[in-house]
PDB file of C-alpha atoms in Angstrom:
ATOM      1  CA  UNK A   1       2.366  -5.164 -21.133  1.00 75.00           C
ATOM      2  CA  UNK A   2      -0.821  -7.001 -20.147  1.00 90.00           C
ATOM      3  CA  UNK A   3      -0.610  -7.661 -16.405  1.00 92.00           C
ATOM      4  CA  UNK A   4      -2.924  -9.820 -14.290  1.00 93.00           C
ATOM      5  CA  UNK A   5      -3.095 -10.361 -10.514  1.00 93.00           C
ATOM      6  CA  UNK A   6      -3.117 -14.078  -9.733  1.00 93.00           C
ATOM      7  CA  UNK A   7      -2.425 -14.630  -6.019  1.00 93.00           C
ATOM      8  CA  UNK A   8      -3.060 -18.390  -6.158  1.00 92.00           C
ATOM      9  CA  UNK A   9      -0.725 -19.265  -9.028  1.00 91.00           C
ATOM     10  CA  UNK A  10       1.434 -22.380  -8.574  1.00 85.00           C
ATOM     11  CA  UNK A  11       3.428 -24.445 -11.041  1.00 84.00           C
ATOM     12  CA  UNK A  12       3.937 -23.879 -14.756  1.00 90.00           C
ATOM     13  CA  UNK A  13       0.283 -24.173 -15.824  1.00 92.00           C
ATOM     14  CA  UNK A  14      -2.450 -21.802 -14.696  1.00 95.00           C
ATOM     15  CA  UNK A  15      -6.063 -20.989 -15.513  1.00 95.00           C
ATOM     16  CA  UNK A  16      -7.093 -17.367 -15.118  1.00 94.00           C
ATOM     17  CA  UNK A  17     -10.200 -16.722 -12.993  1.00 91.00           C
ATOM     18  CA  UNK A  18     -13.364 -16.161 -15.015  1.00 91.00           C
ATOM     19  CA  UNK A  19     -13.330 -12.366 -14.595  1.00 90.00           C
ATOM     20  CA  UNK A  20      -9.689 -12.102 -15.669  1.00 91.00           C
ATOM     21  CA  UNK A  21     -10.284 -14.610 -18.499  1.00 94.00           C
ATOM     22  CA  UNK A  22     -13.116 -12.475 -19.848  1.00 94.00           C
ATOM     23  CA  UNK A  23     -10.990  -9.327 -19.625  1.00 92.00           C
ATOM     24  CA  UNK A  24      -8.083 -11.056 -21.349  1.00 94.00           C
ATOM     25  CA  UNK A  25     -10.048 -12.623 -24.228  1.00 95.00           C
ATOM     26  CA  UNK A  26     -13.103 -10.411 -24.704  1.00 94.00           C
ATOM     27  CA  UNK A  27     -11.796  -6.962 -23.725  1.00 94.00           C
ATOM     28  CA  UNK A  28      -8.115  -7.129 -24.681  1.00 94.00           C
ATOM     29  CA  UNK A  29      -8.853  -9.580 -27.526  1.00 95.00           C
ATOM     30  CA  UNK A  30      -5.753 -11.640 -26.794  1.00 95.00           C
ATOM     31  CA  UNK A  31      -5.382 -14.964 -28.554  1.00 95.00           C
ATOM     32  CA  UNK A  32      -3.574 -18.277 -28.235  1.00 96.00           C
ATOM     33  CA  UNK A  33       0.165 -17.656 -28.479  1.00 95.00           C
ATOM     34  CA  UNK A  34       0.020 -14.115 -27.084  1.00 96.00           C
ATOM     35  CA  UNK A  35       2.193 -13.235 -24.089  1.00 96.00           C
ATOM     36  CA  UNK A  36       0.889 -11.878 -20.779  1.00 96.00           C
ATOM     37  CA  UNK A  37       2.432 -11.224 -17.359  1.00 95.00           C
ATOM     38  CA  UNK A  38       1.153 -12.404 -13.991  1.00 95.00           C
ATOM     39  CA  UNK A  39       1.964 -11.179 -10.475  1.00 95.00           C
ATOM     40  CA  UNK A  40       1.110 -13.027  -7.273  1.00 95.00           C
ATOM     41  CA  UNK A  41       1.421 -10.110  -4.822  1.00 96.00           C
ATOM     42  CA  UNK A  42       4.191 -11.944  -2.972  1.00 96.00           C
ATOM     43  CA  UNK A  43       7.104 -10.990  -5.214  1.00 97.00           C
ATOM     44  CA  UNK A  44       6.526 -13.467  -8.039  1.00 96.00           C
ATOM     45  CA  UNK A  45       6.513 -12.028 -11.576  1.00 96.00           C
ATOM     46  CA  UNK A  46       5.577 -14.505 -14.328  1.00 96.00           C
ATOM     47  CA  UNK A  47       5.973 -14.254 -18.094  1.00 96.00           C
ATOM     48  CA  UNK A  48       3.331 -16.494 -19.647  1.00 96.00           C
ATOM     49  CA  UNK A  49       1.907 -17.587 -22.981  1.00 97.00           C
ATOM     50  CA  UNK A  50      -1.769 -18.183 -23.633  1.00 96.00           C
ATOM     51  CA  UNK A  51      -2.382 -21.811 -24.630  1.00 97.00           C
ATOM     52  CA  UNK A  52      -6.179 -21.692 -24.714  1.00 95.00           C
ATOM     53  CA  UNK A  53      -7.947 -18.362 -25.180  1.00 96.00           C
ATOM     54  CA  UNK A  54     -11.251 -19.234 -23.539  1.00 95.00           C
ATOM     55  CA  UNK A  55     -13.325 -16.326 -22.178  1.00 94.00           C
ATOM     56  CA  UNK A  56     -14.328 -18.352 -19.106  1.00 94.00           C
ATOM     57  CA  UNK A  57     -11.167 -20.388 -18.551  1.00 95.00           C
ATOM     58  CA  UNK A  58      -8.148 -18.835 -20.217  1.00 95.00           C
ATOM     59  CA  UNK A  59      -5.249 -21.240 -19.821  1.00 96.00           C
ATOM     60  CA  UNK A  60      -1.613 -20.129 -19.808  1.00 97.00           C
ATOM     61  CA  UNK A  61       1.811 -21.702 -19.387  1.00 97.00           C
ATOM     62  CA  UNK A  62       4.627 -20.051 -17.497  1.00 95.00           C
ATOM     63  CA  UNK A  63       7.732 -19.368 -19.579  1.00 95.00           C
ATOM     64  CA  UNK A  64       9.770 -17.465 -17.034  1.00 95.00           C
ATOM     65  CA  UNK A  65       9.409 -16.654 -13.340  1.00 94.00           C
ATOM     66  CA  UNK A  66      11.248 -13.931 -11.442  1.00 95.00           C
ATOM     67  CA  UNK A  67      11.128 -14.235  -7.655  1.00 95.00           C
ATOM     68  CA  UNK A  68      11.385 -11.262  -5.285  1.00 96.00           C
ATOM     69  CA  UNK A  69      10.726  -8.926  -8.219  1.00 96.00           C
ATOM     70  CA  UNK A  70      11.330  -5.340  -7.081  1.00 93.00           C
ATOM     71  CA  UNK A  71      12.042  -6.347  -3.476  1.00 95.00           C
ATOM     72  CA  UNK A  72      13.339  -3.518  -1.312  1.00 94.00           C
ATOM     73  CA  UNK A  73      15.590  -3.639   1.734  1.00 94.00           C
ATOM     74  CA  UNK A  74      13.360  -1.375   3.849  1.00 96.00           C
ATOM     75  CA  UNK A  75       9.772  -1.544   5.081  1.00 97.00           C
ATOM     76  CA  UNK A  76       7.226   1.291   5.230  1.00 97.00           C
ATOM     77  CA  UNK A  77       4.123   1.088   7.407  1.00 98.00           C
ATOM     78  CA  UNK A  78       1.801   4.104   7.440  1.00 98.00           C
ATOM     79  CA  UNK A  79      -1.018   4.211   9.988  1.00 98.00           C
ATOM     80  CA  UNK A  80      -3.469   6.881   8.876  1.00 98.00           C
ATOM     81  CA  UNK A  81      -6.894   8.152   9.917  1.00 97.00           C
ATOM     82  CA  UNK A  82      -9.314   7.730   6.966  1.00 96.00           C
ATOM     83  CA  UNK A  83     -10.774  10.970   5.666  1.00 95.00           C
ATOM     84  CA  UNK A  84     -14.479  11.840   5.728  1.00 94.00           C
ATOM     85  CA  UNK A  85     -14.411  11.884   1.921  1.00 95.00           C
ATOM     86  CA  UNK A  86     -13.424   8.294   1.135  1.00 95.00           C
ATOM     87  CA  UNK A  87     -12.151   9.264  -2.314  1.00 96.00           C
ATOM     88  CA  UNK A  88      -9.289  11.157  -0.704  1.00 96.00           C
ATOM     89  CA  UNK A  89      -8.049   8.110   1.211  1.00 96.00           C
ATOM     90  CA  UNK A  90      -8.463   6.005  -1.926  1.00 97.00           C
ATOM     91  CA  UNK A  91      -6.214   8.511  -3.700  1.00 97.00           C
ATOM     92  CA  UNK A  92      -3.671   8.134  -0.884  1.00 98.00           C
ATOM     93  CA  UNK A  93      -3.731   4.343  -1.225  1.00 98.00           C
ATOM     94  CA  UNK A  94      -3.355   4.516  -4.992  1.00 98.00           C
ATOM     95  CA  UNK A  95      -0.409   6.909  -4.978  1.00 98.00           C
ATOM     96  CA  UNK A  96       1.470   5.295  -2.087  1.00 98.00           C
ATOM     97  CA  UNK A  97       1.123   1.885  -3.732  1.00 98.00           C
ATOM     98  CA  UNK A  98       2.594   3.356  -6.909  1.00 97.00           C
ATOM     99  CA  UNK A  99       5.435   4.998  -4.971  1.00 97.00           C
ATOM    100  CA  UNK A 100       6.122   1.989  -2.749  1.00 97.00           C
ATOM    101  CA  UNK A 101       4.560   1.020   0.592  1.00 98.00           C
ATOM    102  CA  UNK A 102       4.329  -2.258   2.516  1.00 98.00           C
ATOM    103  CA  UNK A 103       1.573  -1.868   5.108  1.00 97.00           C
ATOM    104  CA  UNK A 104      -1.329   0.488   5.753  1.00 98.00           C
ATOM    105  CA  UNK A 105      -3.369   0.590   8.957  1.00 98.00           C
ATOM    106  CA  UNK A 106      -6.495   2.788   9.044  1.00 98.00           C
ATOM    107  CA  UNK A 107      -6.586   4.487  12.461  1.00 97.00           C
ATOM    108  CA  UNK A 108      -9.631   5.310  14.568  1.00 97.00           C
ATOM    109  CA  UNK A 109      -8.697   8.502  16.406  1.00 96.00           C
ATOM    110  CA  UNK A 110     -10.360  10.899  18.854  1.00 95.00           C
ATOM    111  CA  UNK A 111     -11.011  13.423  16.047  1.00 94.00           C
ATOM    112  CA  UNK A 112     -11.824  10.910  13.319  1.00 94.00           C
ATOM    113  CA  UNK A 113     -14.721  11.931  11.066  1.00 91.00           C
ATOM    114  CA  UNK A 114     -14.844   8.507   9.390  1.00 94.00           C
ATOM    115  CA  UNK A 115     -15.223   5.542  11.706  1.00 92.00           C
ATOM    116  CA  UNK A 116     -16.075   2.813   9.157  1.00 93.00           C
ATOM    117  CA  UNK A 117     -14.345   1.715   5.956  1.00 95.00           C
ATOM    118  CA  UNK A 118     -15.131  -0.849   3.288  1.00 95.00           C
ATOM    119  CA  UNK A 119     -11.971  -2.920   3.195  1.00 95.00           C
ATOM    120  CA  UNK A 120     -12.941  -4.787   0.009  1.00 96.00           C
ATOM    121  CA  UNK A 121     -13.295  -1.529  -1.906  1.00 96.00           C
ATOM    122  CA  UNK A 122      -9.965  -0.187  -0.649  1.00 97.00           C
ATOM    123  CA  UNK A 123      -8.271  -3.507  -1.439  1.00 97.00           C
ATOM    124  CA  UNK A 124      -9.412  -3.198  -5.059  1.00 96.00           C
ATOM    125  CA  UNK A 125      -7.834   0.270  -5.262  1.00 97.00           C
ATOM    126  CA  UNK A 126      -4.533  -1.125  -3.988  1.00 98.00           C
ATOM    127  CA  UNK A 127      -4.579  -4.079  -6.398  1.00 96.00           C
ATOM    128  CA  UNK A 128      -5.311  -1.811  -9.358  1.00 95.00           C
ATOM    129  CA  UNK A 129      -2.460   0.529  -8.406  1.00 97.00           C
ATOM    130  CA  UNK A 130      -0.076  -2.404  -7.922  1.00 97.00           C
ATOM    131  CA  UNK A 131      -0.844  -3.653 -11.430  1.00 94.00           C
ATOM    132  CA  UNK A 132      -0.626  -0.185 -12.975  1.00 93.00           C
ATOM    133  CA  UNK A 133       2.798   0.466 -11.433  1.00 95.00           C
ATOM    134  CA  UNK A 134       4.157  -3.000 -12.356  1.00 94.00           C
ATOM    135  CA  UNK A 135       4.814  -4.076  -8.788  1.00 95.00           C
ATOM    136  CA  UNK A 136       4.844  -7.696  -7.652  1.00 96.00           C
ATOM    137  CA  UNK A 137       4.242  -7.068  -3.940  1.00 97.00           C
ATOM    138  CA  UNK A 138       0.734  -6.298  -2.683  1.00 98.00           C
ATOM    139  CA  UNK A 139       0.735  -3.831   0.238  1.00 98.00           C
ATOM    140  CA  UNK A 140      -1.056  -5.238   3.272  1.00 97.00           C
ATOM    141  CA  UNK A 141      -4.198  -3.377   4.336  1.00 98.00           C
ATOM    142  CA  UNK A 142      -5.063  -3.936   7.996  1.00 97.00           C
ATOM    143  CA  UNK A 143      -8.528  -3.545   9.547  1.00 96.00           C
ATOM    144  CA  UNK A 144      -9.469  -0.257  11.193  1.00 97.00           C
ATOM    145  CA  UNK A 145      -7.607  -0.096  14.513  1.00 97.00           C
ATOM    146  CA  UNK A 146      -8.058   2.141  17.545  1.00 97.00           C
ATOM    147  CA  UNK A 147      -5.156   4.552  17.978  1.00 97.00           C
ATOM    148  CA  UNK A 148      -4.304   3.519  21.538  1.00 96.00           C
ATOM    149  CA  UNK A 149      -4.318  -0.164  20.649  1.00 97.00           C
ATOM    150  CA  UNK A 150      -2.022   0.401  17.687  1.00 97.00           C
ATOM    151  CA  UNK A 151       0.641   2.457  19.451  1.00 96.00           C
ATOM    152  CA  UNK A 152       0.719   0.178  22.496  1.00 94.00           C
ATOM    153  CA  UNK A 153       1.174  -2.987  20.438  1.00 91.00           C
ATOM    154  CA  UNK A 154       3.431  -1.859  17.630  1.00 86.00           C
ATOM    155  CA  UNK A 155       7.151  -2.405  17.357  1.00 83.00           C
ATOM    156  CA  UNK A 156       9.481  -1.268  14.597  1.00 75.00           C
ATOM    157  CA  UNK A 157      13.023  -0.033  14.247  1.00 79.00           C
ATOM    158  CA  UNK A 158      11.801   3.554  13.916  1.00 95.00           C
ATOM    159  CA  UNK A 159       8.390   4.870  14.975  1.00 97.00           C
ATOM    160  CA  UNK A 160       7.245   8.395  14.124  1.00 97.00           C
ATOM    161  CA  UNK A 161       4.182  10.562  14.636  1.00 97.00           C
ATOM    162  CA  UNK A 162       3.523  13.513  12.329  1.00 96.00           C
ATOM    163  CA  UNK A 163       1.337  16.028  14.166  1.00 91.00           C
ATOM    164  CA  UNK A 164       0.624  19.759  13.912  1.00 83.00           C
ATOM    165  CA  UNK A 165       1.149  20.816  17.546  1.00 82.00           C
ATOM    166  CA  UNK A 166       4.013  23.106  18.424  1.00 82.00           C
ATOM    167  CA  UNK A 167       7.074  21.558  19.955  1.00 79.00           C
ATOM    168  CA  UNK A 168      10.461  20.140  19.181  1.00 86.00           C
ATOM    169  CA  UNK A 169      10.029  18.092  15.994  1.00 90.00           C
ATOM    170  CA  UNK A 170      12.633  16.878  13.544  1.00 93.00           C
ATOM    171  CA  UNK A 171      12.317  16.174   9.844  1.00 94.00           C
ATOM    172  CA  UNK A 172      12.396  12.621   8.524  1.00 94.00           C
ATOM    173  CA  UNK A 173      15.735  13.439   6.896  1.00 93.00           C
ATOM    174  CA  UNK A 174      17.210  14.115  10.336  1.00 95.00           C
ATOM    175  CA  UNK A 175      16.174  10.887  12.037  1.00 95.00           C
ATOM    176  CA  UNK A 176      15.857   8.310   9.262  1.00 96.00           C
ATOM    177  CA  UNK A 177      18.697   6.182   7.893  1.00 96.00           C
ATOM    178  CA  UNK A 178      18.370   4.393   4.511  1.00 96.00           C
ATOM    179  CA  UNK A 179      17.531   0.711   4.851  1.00 96.00           C
ATOM    180  CA  UNK A 180      15.684   1.263   8.116  1.00 96.00           C
ATOM    181  CA  UNK A 181      12.147  -0.033   8.678  1.00 97.00           C
ATOM    182  CA  UNK A 182       9.735   2.727   9.669  1.00 97.00           C
ATOM    183  CA  UNK A 183       6.190   3.284  10.909  1.00 97.00           C
ATOM    184  CA  UNK A 184       4.610   6.726  10.551  1.00 98.00           C
ATOM    185  CA  UNK A 185       1.365   7.907  12.171  1.00 98.00           C
ATOM    186  CA  UNK A 186      -0.772  10.371  10.192  1.00 97.00           C
ATOM    187  CA  UNK A 187      -3.748  11.976  11.925  1.00 95.00           C
ATOM    188  CA  UNK A 188      -7.280  12.973  10.848  1.00 95.00           C
ATOM    189  CA  UNK A 189      -8.392  16.367   9.530  1.00 90.00           C
ATOM    190  CA  UNK A 190      -8.578  17.682  13.090  1.00 88.00           C
ATOM    191  CA  UNK A 191      -5.125  16.248  13.910  1.00 92.00           C
ATOM    192  CA  UNK A 192      -4.329  13.930  16.784  1.00 95.00           C
ATOM    193  CA  UNK A 193      -5.657  14.895  20.198  1.00 95.00           C
ATOM    194  CA  UNK A 194      -3.269  16.024  22.939  1.00 94.00           C
ATOM    195  CA  UNK A 195      -3.815  12.726  24.754  1.00 97.00           C
ATOM    196  CA  UNK A 196      -2.984  10.728  21.630  1.00 97.00           C
ATOM    197  CA  UNK A 197       0.229  12.653  21.052  1.00 95.00           C
ATOM    198  CA  UNK A 198       1.192  12.145  24.699  1.00 96.00           C
ATOM    199  CA  UNK A 199       0.487   8.417  24.490  1.00 97.00           C
ATOM    200  CA  UNK A 200       2.501   8.027  21.283  1.00 96.00           C
ATOM    201  CA  UNK A 201       5.505   9.792  22.806  1.00 95.00           C
ATOM    202  CA  UNK A 202       5.257   7.548  25.857  1.00 95.00           C
ATOM    203  CA  UNK A 203       5.405   4.566  23.491  1.00 95.00           C
ATOM    204  CA  UNK A 204       8.633   5.892  21.936  1.00 94.00           C
ATOM    205  CA  UNK A 205       7.184   7.425  18.776  1.00 96.00           C
ATOM    206  CA  UNK A 206       9.355  10.332  17.641  1.00 96.00           C
ATOM    207  CA  UNK A 207       7.574  13.587  16.685  1.00 96.00           C
ATOM    208  CA  UNK A 208       8.344  14.620  13.105  1.00 96.00           C
ATOM    209  CA  UNK A 209       7.508  17.456  10.760  1.00 94.00           C
ATOM    210  CA  UNK A 210       6.710  16.992   7.070  1.00 93.00           C
ATOM    211  CA  UNK A 211       7.467  20.604   6.172  1.00 88.00           C
ATOM    212  CA  UNK A 212       6.260  24.106   6.885  1.00 86.00           C
ATOM    213  CA  UNK A 213       2.891  23.783   5.119  1.00 86.00           C
ATOM    214  CA  UNK A 214      -0.186  22.445   6.882  1.00 86.00           C
ATOM    215  CA  UNK A 215      -1.019  19.365   4.822  1.00 92.00           C
ATOM    216  CA  UNK A 216      -4.243  17.469   4.286  1.00 94.00           C
ATOM    217  CA  UNK A 217      -4.272  13.982   5.777  1.00 96.00           C
ATOM    218  CA  UNK A 218      -3.844  12.163   2.474  1.00 97.00           C
ATOM    219  CA  UNK A 219      -1.172  14.610   1.292  1.00 96.00           C
ATOM    220  CA  UNK A 220       0.816  14.114   4.489  1.00 96.00           C
ATOM    221  CA  UNK A 221       0.708  10.355   3.987  1.00 97.00           C
ATOM    222  CA  UNK A 222       1.975  10.623   0.433  1.00 98.00           C
ATOM    223  CA  UNK A 223       4.734  13.077   1.402  1.00 97.00           C
ATOM    224  CA  UNK A 224       5.910  10.722   4.151  1.00 97.00           C
ATOM    225  CA  UNK A 225       5.877   7.704   1.832  1.00 98.00           C
ATOM    226  CA  UNK A 226       7.714   9.517  -0.950  1.00 97.00           C
ATOM    227  CA  UNK A 227      10.312  10.961   1.428  1.00 97.00           C
ATOM    228  CA  UNK A 228      11.312   7.518   2.722  1.00 98.00           C
ATOM    229  CA  UNK A 229      11.467   6.051  -0.768  1.00 97.00           C
ATOM    230  CA  UNK A 230      13.510   9.000  -2.022  1.00 97.00           C
ATOM    231  CA  UNK A 231      16.028   8.661   0.806  1.00 97.00           C
ATOM    232  CA  UNK A 232      16.479   4.998  -0.123  1.00 97.00           C
ATOM    233  CA  UNK A 233      17.305   5.668  -3.756  1.00 92.00           C
ATOM    234  CA  UNK A 234      20.671   4.289  -4.796  1.00 79.00           C
TER     235      UNK A 234
END
C-alpha cells in the first residue's frame, strides 16, 4: 500500500504537494491509473486513483473515503521529559505512534538535561510513524511545557505520575478502567524532584509503578502507552 499524508485534502479531486508528487512518480514510479491511499491525520482514509502522474503536480481522484478510520474510545496523553540524547525521544515518539497515542507534551523538569527541542523534526518522526503503521489520526505534539504549569492546568478523567521514589504506588492495571481517558507523567533521567512529585500529588495525580525494573525515560513512556492500549483490547 502506497500511503501519503495530505492534511489539506478536501473534495473528490486532489493534487499532491510537490514533494509527495515527486516521491509518488519518480521514486515509486507510479503511473496514471495506479491506486494510492491518503490520510489527513484527522481520521480520514482515502482510496484514490492517479489521473495525472506529474512529478510536480500529481493529480488524483478519490474513489472511496472512510471517516474516523481506526478511531478509539479512549484517549492517551503522555507528558514526558525529553532525553539528553534526542534519538531516544524520537524512538519513543515513533513507537508510541505505532502503538497508539493521542497527545504528547515534552516536559521541562527540575532534573531535565534537555531544555530545547526542535518541534519540526519531532513532528516529522510522528508523521512517518503514522504512515508506516497505517493510522489516520496524527498524534498532537505540544510545545515544551514547564512541569508546574502543566500539572496545574491539566484536567483528565485519570491523571498519573510514574516516579521512582519509594511510597505507596499502584500499577496501571489496578487503577485504570478500559475506555477511560488518561494522562501519564514520565520524568527525566534523574527522575522527578521531590517538589515536583509533591506538586503532582496535590493536583490529584495518582502515583503509579510501571514494574519492578528501573526503566529509561523513553522505555517507561512506551511501557505506559502499550499497557493502556493492551487493557483496551477487545
